[in-house]
mmCIF file with all atom_site columns, C-alpha atoms in Angstrom:
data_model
loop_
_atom_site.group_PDB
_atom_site.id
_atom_site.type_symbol
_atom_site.label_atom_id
_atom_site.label_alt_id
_atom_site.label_comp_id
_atom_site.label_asym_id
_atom_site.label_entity_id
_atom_site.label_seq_id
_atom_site.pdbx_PDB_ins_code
_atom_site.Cartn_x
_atom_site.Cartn_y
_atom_site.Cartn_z
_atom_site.occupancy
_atom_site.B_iso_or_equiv
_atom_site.pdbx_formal_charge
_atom_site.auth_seq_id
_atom_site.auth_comp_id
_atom_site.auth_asym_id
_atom_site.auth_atom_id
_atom_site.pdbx_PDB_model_num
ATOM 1   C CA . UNK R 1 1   ? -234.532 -194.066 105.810 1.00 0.00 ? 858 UNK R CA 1
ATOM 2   C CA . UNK R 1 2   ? -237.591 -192.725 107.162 1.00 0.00 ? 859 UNK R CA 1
ATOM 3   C CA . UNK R 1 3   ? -238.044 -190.557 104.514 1.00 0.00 ? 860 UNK R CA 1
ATOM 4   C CA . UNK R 1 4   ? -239.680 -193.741 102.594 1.00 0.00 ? 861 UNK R CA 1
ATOM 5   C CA . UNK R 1 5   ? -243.267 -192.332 101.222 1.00 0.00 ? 862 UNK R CA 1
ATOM 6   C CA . UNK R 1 6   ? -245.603 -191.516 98.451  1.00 0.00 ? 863 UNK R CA 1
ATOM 7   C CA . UNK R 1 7   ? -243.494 -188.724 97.483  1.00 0.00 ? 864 UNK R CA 1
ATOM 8   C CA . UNK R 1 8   ? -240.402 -190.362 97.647  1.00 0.00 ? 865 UNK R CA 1
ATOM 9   C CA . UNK R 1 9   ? -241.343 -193.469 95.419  1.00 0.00 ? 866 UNK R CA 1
ATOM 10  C CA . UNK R 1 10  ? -242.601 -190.761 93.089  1.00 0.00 ? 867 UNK R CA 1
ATOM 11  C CA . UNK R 1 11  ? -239.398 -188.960 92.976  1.00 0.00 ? 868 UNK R CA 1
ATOM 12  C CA . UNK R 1 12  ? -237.782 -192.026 92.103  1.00 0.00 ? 869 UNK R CA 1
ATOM 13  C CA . UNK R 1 13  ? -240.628 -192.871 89.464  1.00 0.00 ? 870 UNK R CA 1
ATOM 14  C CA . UNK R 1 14  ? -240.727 -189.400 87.753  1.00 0.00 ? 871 UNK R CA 1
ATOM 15  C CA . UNK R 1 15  ? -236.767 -190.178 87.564  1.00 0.00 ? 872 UNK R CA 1
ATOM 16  C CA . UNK R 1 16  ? -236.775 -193.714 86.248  1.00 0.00 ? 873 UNK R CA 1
ATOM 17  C CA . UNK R 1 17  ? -239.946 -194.260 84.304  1.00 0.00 ? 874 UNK R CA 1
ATOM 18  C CA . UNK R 1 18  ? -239.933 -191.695 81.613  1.00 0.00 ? 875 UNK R CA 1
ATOM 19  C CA . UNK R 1 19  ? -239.758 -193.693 77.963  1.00 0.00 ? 876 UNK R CA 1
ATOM 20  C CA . UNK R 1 20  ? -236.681 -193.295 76.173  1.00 0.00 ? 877 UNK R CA 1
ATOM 21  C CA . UNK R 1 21  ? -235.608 -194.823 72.945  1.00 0.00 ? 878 UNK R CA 1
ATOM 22  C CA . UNK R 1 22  ? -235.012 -198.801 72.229  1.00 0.00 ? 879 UNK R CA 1
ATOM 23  C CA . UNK R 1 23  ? -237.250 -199.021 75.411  1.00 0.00 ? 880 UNK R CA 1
ATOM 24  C CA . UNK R 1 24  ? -241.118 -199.752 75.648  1.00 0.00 ? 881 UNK R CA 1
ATOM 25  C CA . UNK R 1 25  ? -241.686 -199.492 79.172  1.00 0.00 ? 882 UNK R CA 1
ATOM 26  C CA . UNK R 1 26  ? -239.903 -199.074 82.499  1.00 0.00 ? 883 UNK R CA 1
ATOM 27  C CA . UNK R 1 27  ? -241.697 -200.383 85.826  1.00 0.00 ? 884 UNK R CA 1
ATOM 28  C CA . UNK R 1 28  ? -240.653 -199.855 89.399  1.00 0.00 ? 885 UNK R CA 1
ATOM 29  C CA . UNK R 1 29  ? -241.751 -201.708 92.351  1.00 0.00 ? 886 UNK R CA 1
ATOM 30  C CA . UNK R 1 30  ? -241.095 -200.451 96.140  1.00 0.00 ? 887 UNK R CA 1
ATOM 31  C CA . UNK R 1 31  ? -241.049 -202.297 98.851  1.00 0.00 ? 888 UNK R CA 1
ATOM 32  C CA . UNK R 1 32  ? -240.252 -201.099 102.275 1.00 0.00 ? 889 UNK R CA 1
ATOM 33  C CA . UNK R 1 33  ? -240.743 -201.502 106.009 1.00 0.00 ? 890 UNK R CA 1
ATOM 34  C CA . UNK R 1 34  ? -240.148 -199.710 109.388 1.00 0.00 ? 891 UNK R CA 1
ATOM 35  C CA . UNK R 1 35  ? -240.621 -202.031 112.066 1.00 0.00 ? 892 UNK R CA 1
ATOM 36  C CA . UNK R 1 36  ? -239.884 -201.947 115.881 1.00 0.00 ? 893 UNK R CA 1
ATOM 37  C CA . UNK R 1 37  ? -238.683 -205.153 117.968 1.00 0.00 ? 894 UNK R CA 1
ATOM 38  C CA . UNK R 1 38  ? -238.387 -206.043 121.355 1.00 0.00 ? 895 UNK R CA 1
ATOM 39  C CA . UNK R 1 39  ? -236.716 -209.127 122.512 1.00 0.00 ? 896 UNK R CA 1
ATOM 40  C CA . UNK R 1 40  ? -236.718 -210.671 126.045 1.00 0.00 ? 897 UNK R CA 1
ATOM 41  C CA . UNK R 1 41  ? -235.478 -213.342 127.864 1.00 0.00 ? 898 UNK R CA 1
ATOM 42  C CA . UNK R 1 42  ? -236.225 -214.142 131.417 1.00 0.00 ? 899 UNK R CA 1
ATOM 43  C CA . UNK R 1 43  ? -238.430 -211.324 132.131 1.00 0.00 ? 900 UNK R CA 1
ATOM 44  C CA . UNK R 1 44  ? -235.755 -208.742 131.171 1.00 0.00 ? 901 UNK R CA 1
ATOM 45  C CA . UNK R 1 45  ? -235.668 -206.639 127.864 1.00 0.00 ? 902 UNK R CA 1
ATOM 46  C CA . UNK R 1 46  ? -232.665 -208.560 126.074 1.00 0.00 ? 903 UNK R CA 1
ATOM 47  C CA . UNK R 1 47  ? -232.645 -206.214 122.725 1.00 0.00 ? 904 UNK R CA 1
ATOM 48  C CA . UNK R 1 48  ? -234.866 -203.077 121.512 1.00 0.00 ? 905 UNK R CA 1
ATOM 49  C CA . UNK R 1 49  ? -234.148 -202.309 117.651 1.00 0.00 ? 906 UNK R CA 1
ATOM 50  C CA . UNK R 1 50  ? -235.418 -200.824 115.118 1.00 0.00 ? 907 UNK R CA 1
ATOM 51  C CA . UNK R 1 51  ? -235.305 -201.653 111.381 1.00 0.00 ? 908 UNK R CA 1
ATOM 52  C CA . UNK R 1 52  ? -235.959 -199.746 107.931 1.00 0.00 ? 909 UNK R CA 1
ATOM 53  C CA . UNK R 1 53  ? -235.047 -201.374 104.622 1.00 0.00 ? 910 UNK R CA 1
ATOM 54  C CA . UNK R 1 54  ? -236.527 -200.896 101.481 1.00 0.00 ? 911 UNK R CA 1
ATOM 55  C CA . UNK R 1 55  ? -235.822 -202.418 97.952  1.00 0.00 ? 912 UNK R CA 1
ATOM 56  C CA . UNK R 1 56  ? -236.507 -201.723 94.504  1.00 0.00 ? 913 UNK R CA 1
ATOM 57  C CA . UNK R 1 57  ? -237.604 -204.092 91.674  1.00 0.00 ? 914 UNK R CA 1
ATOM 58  C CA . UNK R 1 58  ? -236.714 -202.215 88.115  1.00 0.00 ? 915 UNK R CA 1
ATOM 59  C CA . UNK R 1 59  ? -238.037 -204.067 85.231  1.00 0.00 ? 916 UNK R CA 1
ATOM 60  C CA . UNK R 1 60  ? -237.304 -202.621 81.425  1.00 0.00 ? 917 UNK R CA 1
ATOM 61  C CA . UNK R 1 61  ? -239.355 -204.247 78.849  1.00 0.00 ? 918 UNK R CA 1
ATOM 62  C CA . UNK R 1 62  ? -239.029 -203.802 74.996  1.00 0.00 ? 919 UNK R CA 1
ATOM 63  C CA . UNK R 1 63  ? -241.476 -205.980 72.847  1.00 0.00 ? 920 UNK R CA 1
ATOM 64  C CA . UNK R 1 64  ? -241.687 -209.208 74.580  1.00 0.00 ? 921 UNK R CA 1
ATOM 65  C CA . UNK R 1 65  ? -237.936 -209.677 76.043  1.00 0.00 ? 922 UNK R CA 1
ATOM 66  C CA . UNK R 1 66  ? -238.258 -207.939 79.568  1.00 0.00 ? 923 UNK R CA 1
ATOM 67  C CA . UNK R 1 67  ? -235.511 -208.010 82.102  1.00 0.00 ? 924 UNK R CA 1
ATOM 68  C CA . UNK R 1 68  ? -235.408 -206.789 86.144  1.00 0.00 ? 925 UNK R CA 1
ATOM 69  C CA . UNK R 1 69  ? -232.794 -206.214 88.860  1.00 0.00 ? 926 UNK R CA 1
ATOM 70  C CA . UNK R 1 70  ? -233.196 -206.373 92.866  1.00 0.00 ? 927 UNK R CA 1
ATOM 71  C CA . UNK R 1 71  ? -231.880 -203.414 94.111  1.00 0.00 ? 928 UNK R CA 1
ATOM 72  C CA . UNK R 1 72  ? -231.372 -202.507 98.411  1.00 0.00 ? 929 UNK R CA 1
ATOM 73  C CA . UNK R 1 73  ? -231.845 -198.711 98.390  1.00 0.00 ? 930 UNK R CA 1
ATOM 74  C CA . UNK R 1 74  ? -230.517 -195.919 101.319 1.00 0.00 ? 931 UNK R CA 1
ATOM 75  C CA . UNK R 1 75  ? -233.417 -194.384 101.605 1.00 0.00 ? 932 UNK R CA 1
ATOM 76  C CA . UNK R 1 76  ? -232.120 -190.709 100.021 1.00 0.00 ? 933 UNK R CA 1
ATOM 77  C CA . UNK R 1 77  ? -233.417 -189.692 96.831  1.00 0.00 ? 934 UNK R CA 1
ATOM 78  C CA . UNK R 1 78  ? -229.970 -188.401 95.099  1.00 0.00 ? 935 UNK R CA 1
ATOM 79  C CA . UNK R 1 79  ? -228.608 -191.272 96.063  1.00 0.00 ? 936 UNK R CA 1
ATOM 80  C CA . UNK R 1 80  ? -230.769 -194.429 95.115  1.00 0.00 ? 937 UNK R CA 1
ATOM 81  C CA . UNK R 1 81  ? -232.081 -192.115 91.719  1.00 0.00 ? 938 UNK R CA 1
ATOM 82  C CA . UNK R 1 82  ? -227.991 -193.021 90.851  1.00 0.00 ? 939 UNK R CA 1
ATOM 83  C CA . UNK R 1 83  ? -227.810 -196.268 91.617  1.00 0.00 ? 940 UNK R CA 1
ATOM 84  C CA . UNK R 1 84  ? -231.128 -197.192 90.060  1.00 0.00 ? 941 UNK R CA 1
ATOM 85  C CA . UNK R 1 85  ? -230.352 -195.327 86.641  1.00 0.00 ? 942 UNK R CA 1
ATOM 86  C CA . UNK R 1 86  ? -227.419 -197.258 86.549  1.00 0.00 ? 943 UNK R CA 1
ATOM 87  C CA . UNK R 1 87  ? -229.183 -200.216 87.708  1.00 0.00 ? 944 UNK R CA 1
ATOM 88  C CA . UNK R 1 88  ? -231.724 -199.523 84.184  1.00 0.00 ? 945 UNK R CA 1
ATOM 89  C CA . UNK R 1 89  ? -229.095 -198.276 82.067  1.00 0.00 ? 946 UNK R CA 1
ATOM 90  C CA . UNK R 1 90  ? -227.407 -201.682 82.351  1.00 0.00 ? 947 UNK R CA 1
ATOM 91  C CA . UNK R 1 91  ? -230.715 -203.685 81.842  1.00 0.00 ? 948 UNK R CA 1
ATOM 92  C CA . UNK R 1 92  ? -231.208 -201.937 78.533  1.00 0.00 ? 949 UNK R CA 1
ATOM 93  C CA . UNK R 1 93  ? -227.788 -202.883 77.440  1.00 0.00 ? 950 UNK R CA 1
ATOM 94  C CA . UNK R 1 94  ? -228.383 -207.139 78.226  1.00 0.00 ? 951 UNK R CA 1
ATOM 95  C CA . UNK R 1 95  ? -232.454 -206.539 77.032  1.00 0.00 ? 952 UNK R CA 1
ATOM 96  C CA . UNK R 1 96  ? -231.409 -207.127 73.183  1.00 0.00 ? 953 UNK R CA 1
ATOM 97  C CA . UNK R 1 97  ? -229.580 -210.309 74.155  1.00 0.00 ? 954 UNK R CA 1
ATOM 98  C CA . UNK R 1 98  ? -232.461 -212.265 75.793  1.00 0.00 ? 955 UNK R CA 1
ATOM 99  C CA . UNK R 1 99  ? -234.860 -214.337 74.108  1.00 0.00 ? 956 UNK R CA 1
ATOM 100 C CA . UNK R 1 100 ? -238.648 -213.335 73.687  1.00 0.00 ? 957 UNK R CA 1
ATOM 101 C CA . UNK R 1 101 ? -241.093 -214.011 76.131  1.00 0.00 ? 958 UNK R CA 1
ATOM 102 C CA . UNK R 1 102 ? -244.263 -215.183 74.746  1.00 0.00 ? 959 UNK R CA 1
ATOM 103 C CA . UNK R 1 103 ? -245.796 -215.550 77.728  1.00 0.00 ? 960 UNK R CA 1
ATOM 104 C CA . UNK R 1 104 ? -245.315 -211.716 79.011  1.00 0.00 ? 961 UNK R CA 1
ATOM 105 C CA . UNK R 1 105 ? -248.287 -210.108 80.580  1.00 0.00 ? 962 UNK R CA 1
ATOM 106 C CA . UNK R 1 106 ? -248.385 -206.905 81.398  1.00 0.00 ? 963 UNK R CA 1
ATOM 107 C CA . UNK R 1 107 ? -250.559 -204.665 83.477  1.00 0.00 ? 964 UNK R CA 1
#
């Protein structure tokens, strides 16, 4: 999962965020770490890991009725550009049945 960057998050944004019709706007959020820990216990190293996890918010808005999804991505491309299109094409399908927001704000 290293491969989580600028370009990566772009990949999946050039993929995901393009408007399409019934569909106003299409917002992705990233959020990802790589983080290195060391545990001990009684002077001795007990545990040395490593973790990398990153997770998507996708939010599809139309008008005012706006819905998102959590989504835990691999880290690949290919791979989490599937799942998330999925991920939106499924949101467009339950957007019509929600009621309006009049409180939306957008950026």
């Amino acid at each position: 999962m290293s491969a989580v960057s600028r370009a990566y998050f772009d990949a999946l944004a050039d993929g995901l965020c393009t408007a399409f019709a019934g569909v106003d706007r299409v917002m992705l959020l990233l959020r990802a770490e790589s983080s290195q820990f060391i545990r001990f216990n009684g002077g001795r190293v007990r545990q040395a890991t490593q973790v990398e996890q990153a997770m998507a918010t996708l939010t599809v808005v139309r008008g005012t009725r706006h819905i998102e999804a959590r989504v835990t991505l691999a880290g690949r491309v290919d791979a989490d550009l599937v799942t998330l299109s999925q991920e939106r094409d499924m949101l467009v399908t339950l957007l019509p049945e929600l009621p309006e927001d009049p409180h939306l704000l957008l950026p």
